[in-house]
């Protein structure tokens, strides 16, 4: 399987069957909606202007491109809207290397040549983001090709296989038309997505967050720095923003909404489901720095009489984040906090054991108005994973999880 | 305690207002700026004051364009050049920027050497130590906290305004010289042309455009918050040029009128502050120059490394480890080490080198401006934020005038050395 680079292909002469020169290759086009890798057309600069030559008419590539159809049959280019052009849309642009989990800039594109039914087929194999591609482009036309090839062989390539490349397209209409999605990006860990997104320009971030699935977008957004987080949410439509915010951990969502301009916050709240909206409004009323401002309202609470079996059943139904279920809380009929059962004890106990017999001693909790310093001290002193927050009457109102405390402390480092 | 708290609040408010525009403007009055303006005043008295008004206008326009591009695209200038003009153009641009900025870095270390020599400290000791300090500040990620100290210390520039007033300059003459264009014969003088290019080159330095745009992007300024940045940029530019005006006037009143027409070292330049501080002028000057040099010496190599790596697609950022962004760190290290190294050459004419680097700035400026103008007028990039025709007029005029001045200077060189 021979490899050809985009730099070599651009500017290559095109000949018809009679051996007449029709023009030079100006652009290389893909039609991603049909095949993400296969070159579908070449734009050839002829005397009669730029023409779209279907790649199926190519007979051979090596030593000048030979084609079966006369150039008068090729349609004029007309803006080339429905295709992805390798030079215009890929070369020198930033793409996401999903495997290496970072944003990279494309120096050259490697095309793999195959043969199907005696006709050549070109497929994008990988993008070159290293020095080799850069040197090739800098020296092309200055140093003779054979000498350049020898030189390039000495430089180790830095290639990213095409299947690990995620394209960034900021125009929504084109994104839909060319079927550019972020399926591969979405499979990464939310924290990695967040790091990648932070490296992008605002429009590009918006593009990524518009295409990601809401749940993935929410998880990734939680991991993004507050400043960038705010910018992203402000750039999205209110209903899209609301969809994402609904999926976020309530405490993180509340922090984010509290940072936005008031008008924007209410727009987003209006688009939210009534239940989530109510919860969010309650959280927003707390001061951000108090225990209540840090807590999430997604936790597990059961009556004292419940058994391990009941707890496991409730756990199965639970939709909140995993970090808040490391402890299960016991509340009496009035909602007062009476006990806390660590998940580990639950796992080891028999199905019928009443939860009350598994509670950890002493029962640590803090008041909704407690300051962040007090919260951090409690976590440190009692080695907590979660800390229940109670109101004036001792009723459980929420839970602070250790990840929130770590973020808080890291912000002060 | 309360007094302390009140001061703390005040300082906090100050930093909340100070944005990238003001910081850039402050770094603009670096060692190279001080040398160039001082020499301009000493050598030509008030004859260069007329450049201040058009240069300020051009500076505001150019910096505003850079800031606007940063806010609208969210990308650095070298990123944009790469994406719109391709690898080859970017490569040559980056090589050029690297050379020009290196000249500026050398100038900053010349400032460090010169300022500390006033205290009798040998440059063979001070320059290597400062190079290591600068390197460590950045590599250890402490730049942001040190920046605040530099900024506060930049208030030293106010001393030039005071010195300028106390020197009892010929106010009327200075005012007239600011608004009335100079005699045409002056433009036949090679040394005069050289200094005009230098003054413009130090005021509107090419690196500033890259630096400002990158700072705007880093700060996360968006289209919506852009108005505030605009104000920040304009205040910064005006502040820079007011200081520059006073440096020239102070040097004209203290050096030029007394027949000292060359500033050859820091001792000469320090005389400008004599009306304010008397025999202690040198202390004031040395501390101010040292701060300005160290400030710029930490920013310039870093900004250059960012610019080049972004354009060429290498990993960059002080948040990354050495192994993750080797090109970035090596480039930065080499710029600092080589910049300091050059200064260690014995008997180096520090001031001349510094001014030369600013003249090179002035010669390269039009090329940077051309790219900025092509980019900022691209509708698909800037949308409704493309330049207004007034902006285009000012920026293109600046470009053409700088090319003209450079051509005239080269012509005067060829025509027999003056």
mmCIF file of N, CA and C in Angstrom, chain A residues 101-207:
data_model
loop_
_atom_site.group_PDB
_atom_site.id
_atom_site.type_symbol
_atom_site.label_atom_id
_atom_site.label_comp_id
_atom_site.label_asym_id
_atom_site.label_seq_id
_atom_site.Cartn_x
_atom_site.Cartn_y
_atom_site.Cartn_z
ATOM 1 N N UNK A 101 -5.347 12.733 23.352
ATOM 2 C CA UNK A 101 -6.150 13.614 24.196
ATOM 3 C C UNK A 101 -5.629 15.052 24.225
ATOM 4 N N UNK A 102 -5.371 15.607 23.055
ATOM 5 C CA UNK A 102 -5.008 17.017 23.029
ATOM 6 C C UNK A 102 -5.333 17.650 21.677
ATOM 7 N N UNK A 103 -5.179 18.955 21.631
ATOM 8 C CA UNK A 103 -5.451 19.694 20.410
ATOM 9 C C UNK A 103 -4.141 19.835 19.648
ATOM 10 N N UNK A 104 -4.165 19.508 18.366
ATOM 11 C CA UNK A 104 -2.928 19.585 17.579
ATOM 12 C C UNK A 104 -3.189 20.339 16.278
ATOM 13 N N UNK A 105 -2.102 20.760 15.632
ATOM 14 C CA UNK A 105 -2.237 21.475 14.372
ATOM 15 C C UNK A 105 -1.711 20.597 13.236
ATOM 16 N N UNK A 106 -2.445 20.596 12.138
ATOM 17 C CA UNK A 106 -2.125 19.684 11.042
ATOM 18 C C UNK A 106 -1.051 20.285 10.134
ATOM 19 N N UNK A 107 0.053 19.570 9.968
ATOM 20 C CA UNK A 107 1.114 20.019 9.056
ATOM 21 C C UNK A 107 0.985 19.397 7.670
ATOM 22 N N UNK A 108 0.536 18.159 7.622
ATOM 23 C CA UNK A 108 0.355 17.502 6.333
ATOM 24 C C UNK A 108 -0.618 16.340 6.511
ATOM 25 N N UNK A 109 -1.063 15.777 5.391
ATOM 26 C CA UNK A 109 -2.012 14.672 5.470
ATOM 27 C C UNK A 109 -1.442 13.507 4.663
ATOM 28 N N UNK A 110 -1.407 12.333 5.261
ATOM 29 C CA UNK A 110 -0.945 11.142 4.544
ATOM 30 C C UNK A 110 -2.147 10.442 3.914
ATOM 31 N N UNK A 111 -2.036 10.158 2.614
ATOM 32 C CA UNK A 111 -3.128 9.495 1.910
ATOM 33 C C UNK A 111 -2.666 8.098 1.522
ATOM 34 N N UNK A 112 -3.482 7.122 1.805
ATOM 35 C CA UNK A 112 -3.115 5.754 1.451
ATOM 36 C C UNK A 112 -3.769 5.375 0.130
ATOM 37 N N UNK A 113 -2.943 4.755 -0.727
ATOM 38 C CA UNK A 113 -3.439 4.413 -2.052
ATOM 39 C C UNK A 113 -3.733 2.924 -2.107
ATOM 40 N N UNK A 114 -4.955 2.601 -2.511
ATOM 41 C CA UNK A 114 -5.309 1.195 -2.651
ATOM 42 C C UNK A 114 -5.771 1.002 -4.069
ATOM 43 N N UNK A 115 -5.959 -0.248 -4.419
ATOM 44 C CA UNK A 115 -6.440 -0.499 -5.762
ATOM 45 C C UNK A 115 -7.698 -1.345 -5.684
ATOM 46 N N UNK A 116 -8.793 -0.828 -6.239
ATOM 47 C CA UNK A 116 -10.043 -1.573 -6.245
ATOM 48 C C UNK A 116 -10.462 -1.714 -7.706
ATOM 49 N N UNK A 117 -10.608 -2.967 -8.156
ATOM 50 C CA UNK A 117 -10.973 -3.254 -9.552
ATOM 51 C C UNK A 117 -10.081 -2.471 -10.524
ATOM 52 N N UNK A 118 -8.792 -2.495 -10.252
ATOM 53 C CA UNK A 118 -7.803 -1.856 -11.124
ATOM 54 C C UNK A 118 -7.870 -0.336 -11.181
ATOM 55 N N UNK A 119 -8.715 0.245 -10.376
ATOM 56 C CA UNK A 119 -8.752 1.700 -10.288
ATOM 57 C C UNK A 119 -8.163 2.113 -8.933
ATOM 58 N N UNK A 120 -7.399 3.189 -8.892
ATOM 59 C CA UNK A 120 -6.848 3.595 -7.596
ATOM 60 C C UNK A 120 -7.933 4.227 -6.706
ATOM 61 N N UNK A 121 -7.786 3.969 -5.432
ATOM 62 C CA UNK A 121 -8.651 4.601 -4.434
ATOM 63 C C UNK A 121 -7.730 5.266 -3.419
ATOM 64 N N UNK A 122 -8.031 6.503 -3.075
ATOM 65 C CA UNK A 122 -7.202 7.205 -2.091
ATOM 66 C C UNK A 122 -7.991 7.388 -0.817
ATOM 67 N N UNK A 123 -7.351 7.052 0.306
ATOM 68 C CA UNK A 123 -8.031 7.252 1.580
ATOM 69 C C UNK A 123 -7.121 8.018 2.512
ATOM 70 N N UNK A 124 -7.718 8.906 3.269
ATOM 71 C CA UNK A 124 -6.932 9.623 4.263
ATOM 72 C C UNK A 124 -6.502 8.610 5.313
ATOM 73 N N UNK A 125 -5.188 8.469 5.500
ATOM 74 C CA UNK A 125 -4.698 7.494 6.454
ATOM 75 C C UNK A 125 -4.432 8.126 7.803
ATOM 76 N N UNK A 126 -3.728 9.243 7.775
ATOM 77 C CA UNK A 126 -3.389 9.889 9.038
ATOM 78 C C UNK A 126 -3.050 11.349 8.782
ATOM 79 N N UNK A 127 -3.033 12.125 9.848
ATOM 80 C CA UNK A 127 -2.566 13.500 9.700
ATOM 81 C C UNK A 127 -1.189 13.594 10.348
ATOM 82 N N UNK A 128 -0.329 14.382 9.713
ATOM 83 C CA UNK A 128 1.034 14.548 10.197
ATOM 84 C C UNK A 128 1.073 15.829 11.017
ATOM 85 N N UNK A 129 1.417 15.696 12.291
ATOM 86 C CA UNK A 129 1.450 16.893 13.135
ATOM 87 C C UNK A 129 2.876 17.192 13.589
ATOM 88 N N UNK A 130 3.832 16.486 12.981
ATOM 89 C CA UNK A 130 5.208 16.633 13.456
ATOM 90 C C UNK A 130 6.080 17.449 12.521
ATOM 91 N N UNK A 131 7.367 17.383 12.806
ATOM 92 C CA UNK A 131 8.352 18.151 12.051
ATOM 93 C C UNK A 131 8.429 17.669 10.606
ATOM 94 N N UNK A 132 8.244 16.383 10.380
ATOM 95 C CA UNK A 132 8.399 15.860 9.029
ATOM 96 C C UNK A 132 7.471 16.542 8.034
ATOM 97 N N UNK A 133 6.204 16.633 8.423
ATOM 98 C CA UNK A 133 5.240 17.277 7.536
ATOM 99 C C UNK A 133 5.585 18.745 7.326
ATOM 100 N N UNK A 134 6.052 19.390 8.394
ATOM 101 C CA UNK A 134 6.384 20.816 8.306
ATOM 102 C C UNK A 134 7.559 21.027 7.350
ATOM 103 N N UNK A 135 8.589 20.193 7.487
ATOM 104 C CA UNK A 135 9.762 20.331 6.625
ATOM 105 C C UNK A 135 9.374 20.080 5.170
ATOM 106 N N UNK A 136 8.546 19.085 4.944
ATOM 107 C CA UNK A 136 8.136 18.776 3.573
ATOM 108 C C UNK A 136 7.461 19.987 2.928
ATOM 109 N N UNK A 137 6.592 20.615 3.701
ATOM 110 C CA UNK A 137 5.875 21.759 3.118
ATOM 111 C C UNK A 137 6.779 22.963 2.926
ATOM 112 N N UNK A 138 7.703 23.142 3.846
ATOM 113 C CA UNK A 138 8.598 24.302 3.729
ATOM 114 C C UNK A 138 9.513 24.169 2.528
ATOM 115 N N UNK A 139 9.983 22.938 2.284
ATOM 116 C CA UNK A 139 11.023 22.765 1.269
ATOM 117 C C UNK A 139 10.488 22.337 -0.089
ATOM 118 N N UNK A 140 9.201 22.039 -0.176
ATOM 119 C CA UNK A 140 8.638 21.591 -1.439
ATOM 120 C C UNK A 140 8.856 22.679 -2.502
ATOM 121 N N UNK A 141 9.391 22.247 -3.638
ATOM 122 C CA UNK A 141 9.606 23.219 -4.711
ATOM 123 C C UNK A 141 10.919 23.971 -4.575
ATOM 124 N N UNK A 142 11.578 23.853 -3.417
ATOM 125 C CA UNK A 142 12.871 24.523 -3.234
ATOM 126 C C UNK A 142 13.982 23.492 -3.362
ATOM 127 N N UNK A 143 13.774 22.349 -2.701
ATOM 128 C CA UNK A 143 14.738 21.251 -2.782
ATOM 129 C C UNK A 143 14.148 20.214 -3.744
ATOM 130 N N UNK A 144 14.966 19.634 -4.643
ATOM 131 C CA UNK A 144 14.432 18.618 -5.564
ATOM 132 C C UNK A 144 13.803 17.441 -4.804
ATOM 133 N N UNK A 145 12.720 16.910 -5.371
ATOM 134 C CA UNK A 145 11.910 15.884 -4.697
ATOM 135 C C UNK A 145 12.714 14.684 -4.183
ATOM 136 N N UNK A 146 13.600 14.073 -5.010
ATOM 137 C CA UNK A 146 14.321 12.899 -4.491
ATOM 138 C C UNK A 146 15.167 13.232 -3.263
ATOM 139 N N UNK A 147 15.845 14.375 -3.298
ATOM 140 C CA UNK A 147 16.676 14.771 -2.159
ATOM 141 C C UNK A 147 15.806 15.016 -0.932
ATOM 142 N N UNK A 148 14.656 15.637 -1.161
ATOM 143 C CA UNK A 148 13.735 15.931 -0.060
ATOM 144 C C UNK A 148 13.233 14.638 0.571
ATOM 145 N N UNK A 149 12.932 13.651 -0.309
ATOM 146 C CA UNK A 149 12.426 12.376 0.223
ATOM 147 C C UNK A 149 13.464 11.708 1.106
ATOM 148 N N UNK A 150 14.739 11.760 0.670
ATOM 149 C CA UNK A 150 15.798 11.149 1.467
ATOM 150 C C UNK A 150 15.899 11.841 2.822
ATOM 151 N N UNK A 151 15.821 13.148 2.783
ATOM 152 C CA UNK A 151 15.909 13.918 4.026
ATOM 153 C C UNK A 151 14.756 13.557 4.957
ATOM 154 N N UNK A 152 13.548 13.489 4.371
ATOM 155 C CA UNK A 152 12.360 13.265 5.188
ATOM 156 C C UNK A 152 12.371 11.886 5.833
ATOM 157 N N UNK A 153 13.007 10.935 5.136
ATOM 158 C CA UNK A 153 13.044 9.591 5.702
ATOM 159 C C UNK A 153 13.795 9.565 7.033
ATOM 160 N N UNK A 154 14.686 10.530 7.202
ATOM 161 C CA UNK A 154 15.464 10.564 8.445
ATOM 162 C C UNK A 154 14.683 11.164 9.611
ATOM 163 N N UNK A 155 13.609 11.876 9.295
ATOM 164 C CA UNK A 155 12.853 12.503 10.383
ATOM 165 C C UNK A 155 11.741 11.577 10.824
ATOM 166 N N UNK A 156 11.707 11.246 12.112
ATOM 167 C CA UNK A 156 10.629 10.363 12.564
ATOM 168 C C UNK A 156 9.274 11.076 12.443
ATOM 169 N N UNK A 157 8.267 10.408 11.894
ATOM 170 C CA UNK A 157 6.974 11.069 11.718
ATOM 171 C C UNK A 157 6.199 11.122 13.026
ATOM 172 N N UNK A 158 5.320 12.103 13.129
ATOM 173 C CA UNK A 158 4.349 12.103 14.237
ATOM 174 C C UNK A 158 2.983 12.089 13.596
ATOM 175 N N UNK A 159 2.428 10.909 13.485
ATOM 176 C CA UNK A 159 1.178 10.751 12.756
ATOM 177 C C UNK A 159 0.032 10.438 13.712
ATOM 178 N N UNK A 160 -1.134 10.936 13.379
ATOM 179 C CA UNK A 160 -2.334 10.557 14.126
ATOM 180 C C UNK A 160 -3.265 9.864 13.149
ATOM 181 N N UNK A 161 -3.570 8.598 13.407
ATOM 182 C CA UNK A 161 -4.447 7.885 12.490
ATOM 183 C C UNK A 161 -5.775 8.633 12.335
ATOM 184 N N UNK A 162 -6.297 8.611 11.127
ATOM 185 C CA UNK A 162 -7.507 9.394 10.802
ATOM 186 C C UNK A 162 -8.671 9.061 11.713
ATOM 187 N N UNK A 163 -8.757 7.776 12.147
ATOM 188 C CA UNK A 163 -9.901 7.421 12.992
ATOM 189 C C UNK A 163 -9.815 8.056 14.376
ATOM 190 N N UNK A 164 -8.629 8.579 14.751
ATOM 191 C CA UNK A 164 -8.514 9.239 16.051
ATOM 192 C C UNK A 164 -8.576 10.761 15.933
ATOM 193 N N UNK A 165 -8.883 11.233 14.727
ATOM 194 C CA UNK A 165 -8.927 12.676 14.530
ATOM 195 C C UNK A 165 -10.373 13.161 14.623
ATOM 196 N N UNK A 166 -10.608 14.134 15.498
ATOM 197 C CA UNK A 166 -11.933 14.745 15.580
ATOM 198 C C UNK A 166 -11.847 16.157 15.010
ATOM 199 N N UNK A 167 -12.699 16.426 14.053
ATOM 200 C CA UNK A 167 -12.652 17.733 13.402
ATOM 201 C C UNK A 167 -13.498 18.740 14.168
ATOM 202 N N UNK A 168 -13.094 19.988 14.077
ATOM 203 C CA UNK A 168 -13.869 21.042 14.730
ATOM 204 C C UNK A 168 -14.452 21.929 13.641
ATOM 205 N N UNK A 169 -15.768 21.991 13.571
ATOM 206 C CA UNK A 169 -16.406 22.848 12.575
ATOM 207 C C UNK A 169 -17.339 23.793 13.304
ATOM 208 N N UNK A 170 -17.085 25.096 13.147
ATOM 209 C CA UNK A 170 -17.875 26.042 13.939
ATOM 210 C C UNK A 170 -19.201 26.419 13.296
ATOM 211 N N UNK A 171 -19.353 26.129 12.014
ATOM 212 C CA UNK A 171 -20.604 26.476 11.342
ATOM 213 C C UNK A 171 -21.612 25.327 11.512
ATOM 214 N N UNK A 172 -22.706 25.576 12.258
ATOM 215 C CA UNK A 172 -23.646 24.479 12.553
ATOM 216 C C UNK A 172 -24.222 23.826 11.294
ATOM 217 N N UNK A 173 -24.519 24.633 10.276
ATOM 218 C CA UNK A 173 -25.135 24.087 9.067
ATOM 219 C C UNK A 173 -24.169 23.114 8.378
ATOM 220 N N UNK A 174 -22.920 23.516 8.297
ATOM 221 C CA UNK A 174 -21.921 22.663 7.649
ATOM 222 C C UNK A 174 -21.685 21.394 8.453
ATOM 223 N N UNK A 175 -21.759 21.563 9.774
ATOM 224 C CA UNK A 175 -21.521 20.424 10.649
ATOM 225 C C UNK A 175 -22.550 19.342 10.382
ATOM 226 N N UNK A 176 -23.791 19.762 10.217
ATOM 227 C CA UNK A 176 -24.855 18.809 9.963
ATOM 228 C C UNK A 176 -24.683 18.203 8.578
ATOM 229 N N UNK A 177 -24.429 19.059 7.616
ATOM 230 C CA UNK A 177 -24.306 18.625 6.226
ATOM 231 C C UNK A 177 -23.171 17.613 6.049
ATOM 232 N N UNK A 178 -22.033 17.904 6.675
ATOM 233 C CA UNK A 178 -20.865 17.038 6.502
ATOM 234 C C UNK A 178 -20.801 15.933 7.552
ATOM 235 N N UNK A 179 -21.853 15.882 8.391
ATOM 236 C CA UNK A 179 -21.920 14.854 9.437
ATOM 237 C C UNK A 179 -20.674 14.852 10.316
ATOM 238 N N UNK A 180 -20.270 16.037 10.743
ATOM 239 C CA UNK A 180 -19.133 16.116 11.648
ATOM 240 C C UNK A 180 -19.654 16.032 13.069
ATOM 241 N N UNK A 181 -19.261 15.002 13.784
ATOM 242 C CA UNK A 181 -19.746 14.846 15.148
ATOM 243 C C UNK A 181 -18.552 14.631 16.070
ATOM 244 N N UNK A 182 -18.839 14.514 17.344
ATOM 245 C CA UNK A 182 -17.755 14.296 18.291
ATOM 246 C C UNK A 182 -17.928 12.971 19.014
ATOM 247 N N UNK A 183 -18.303 11.941 18.241
ATOM 248 C CA UNK A 183 -18.520 10.623 18.848
ATOM 249 C C UNK A 183 -17.284 10.124 19.572
ATOM 250 N N UNK A 184 -16.146 10.315 18.926
ATOM 251 C CA UNK A 184 -14.909 9.800 19.520
ATOM 252 C C UNK A 184 -14.509 10.599 20.746
ATOM 253 N N UNK A 185 -14.660 11.900 20.631
ATOM 254 C CA UNK A 185 -14.321 12.769 21.765
ATOM 255 C C UNK A 185 -15.192 12.422 22.967
ATOM 256 N N UNK A 186 -16.468 12.171 22.691
ATOM 257 C CA UNK A 186 -17.428 11.913 23.767
ATOM 258 C C UNK A 186 -17.051 10.693 24.591
ATOM 259 N N UNK A 187 -16.248 9.790 24.003
ATOM 260 C CA UNK A 187 -15.899 8.562 24.731
ATOM 261 C C UNK A 187 -14.778 8.794 25.740
ATOM 262 N N UNK A 188 -14.134 9.944 25.673
ATOM 263 C CA UNK A 188 -13.044 10.221 26.614
ATOM 264 C C UNK A 188 -13.585 10.501 28.011
ATOM 265 N N UNK A 189 -12.689 10.499 28.965
ATOM 266 C CA UNK A 189 -13.066 10.847 30.337
ATOM 267 C C UNK A 189 -13.450 12.331 30.361
ATOM 268 N N UNK A 190 -14.515 12.678 31.094
ATOM 269 C CA UNK A 190 -14.957 14.080 31.108
ATOM 270 C C UNK A 190 -13.833 15.067 31.433
ATOM 271 N N UNK A 191 -12.914 14.660 32.313
ATOM 272 C CA UNK A 191 -11.824 15.571 32.683
ATOM 273 C C UNK A 191 -10.901 15.827 31.487
ATOM 274 N N UNK A 192 -10.713 14.800 30.644
ATOM 275 C CA UNK A 192 -9.886 14.976 29.447
ATOM 276 C C UNK A 192 -10.600 15.867 28.430
ATOM 277 N N UNK A 193 -11.900 15.651 28.298
ATOM 278 C CA UNK A 193 -12.669 16.511 27.383
ATOM 279 C C UNK A 193 -12.530 17.959 27.843
ATOM 280 N N UNK A 194 -12.626 18.153 29.171
ATOM 281 C CA UNK A 194 -12.528 19.507 29.722
ATOM 282 C C UNK A 194 -11.182 20.143 29.375
ATOM 283 N N UNK A 195 -10.103 19.378 29.521
ATOM 284 C CA UNK A 195 -8.769 19.911 29.208
ATOM 285 C C UNK A 195 -8.671 20.309 27.743
ATOM 286 N N UNK A 196 -9.215 19.469 26.880
ATOM 287 C CA UNK A 196 -9.166 19.746 25.451
ATOM 288 C C UNK A 196 -9.953 21.014 25.138
ATOM 289 N N UNK A 197 -11.138 21.083 25.715
ATOM 290 C CA UNK A 197 -12.012 22.226 25.447
ATOM 291 C C UNK A 197 -11.363 23.532 25.891
ATOM 292 N N UNK A 198 -10.645 23.477 26.990
ATOM 293 C CA UNK A 198 -9.992 24.697 27.481
ATOM 294 C C UNK A 198 -8.944 25.213 26.499
ATOM 295 N N UNK A 199 -8.402 24.325 25.683
ATOM 296 C CA UNK A 199 -7.386 24.732 24.700
ATOM 297 C C UNK A 199 -7.991 25.333 23.433
ATOM 298 N N UNK A 200 -9.310 25.285 23.305
ATOM 299 C CA UNK A 200 -9.933 25.749 22.059
ATOM 300 C C UNK A 200 -10.369 27.207 22.150
ATOM 301 N N UNK A 201 -10.622 27.795 21.001
ATOM 302 C CA UNK A 201 -11.162 29.156 20.945
ATOM 303 C C UNK A 201 -12.659 29.104 21.289
ATOM 304 N N UNK A 202 -13.234 30.225 21.755
ATOM 305 C CA UNK A 202 -14.642 30.229 22.184
ATOM 306 C C UNK A 202 -15.627 29.614 21.174
ATOM 307 N N UNK A 203 -15.509 29.980 19.895
ATOM 308 C CA UNK A 203 -16.449 29.446 18.909
ATOM 309 C C UNK A 203 -16.332 27.935 18.791
ATOM 310 N N UNK A 204 -15.088 27.462 18.905
ATOM 311 C CA UNK A 204 -14.860 26.025 18.785
ATOM 312 C C UNK A 204 -15.419 25.277 19.984
ATOM 313 N N UNK A 205 -15.265 25.894 21.163
ATOM 314 C CA UNK A 205 -15.843 25.281 22.373
ATOM 315 C C UNK A 205 -17.339 25.153 22.224
ATOM 316 N N UNK A 206 -17.933 26.234 21.745
ATOM 317 C CA UNK A 206 -19.376 26.247 21.561
ATOM 318 C C UNK A 206 -19.766 25.112 20.626
ATOM 319 N N UNK A 207 -18.997 24.968 19.536
ATOM 320 C CA UNK A 207 -19.286 23.915 18.562
ATOM 321 C C UNK A 207 -19.242 22.550 19.221
#
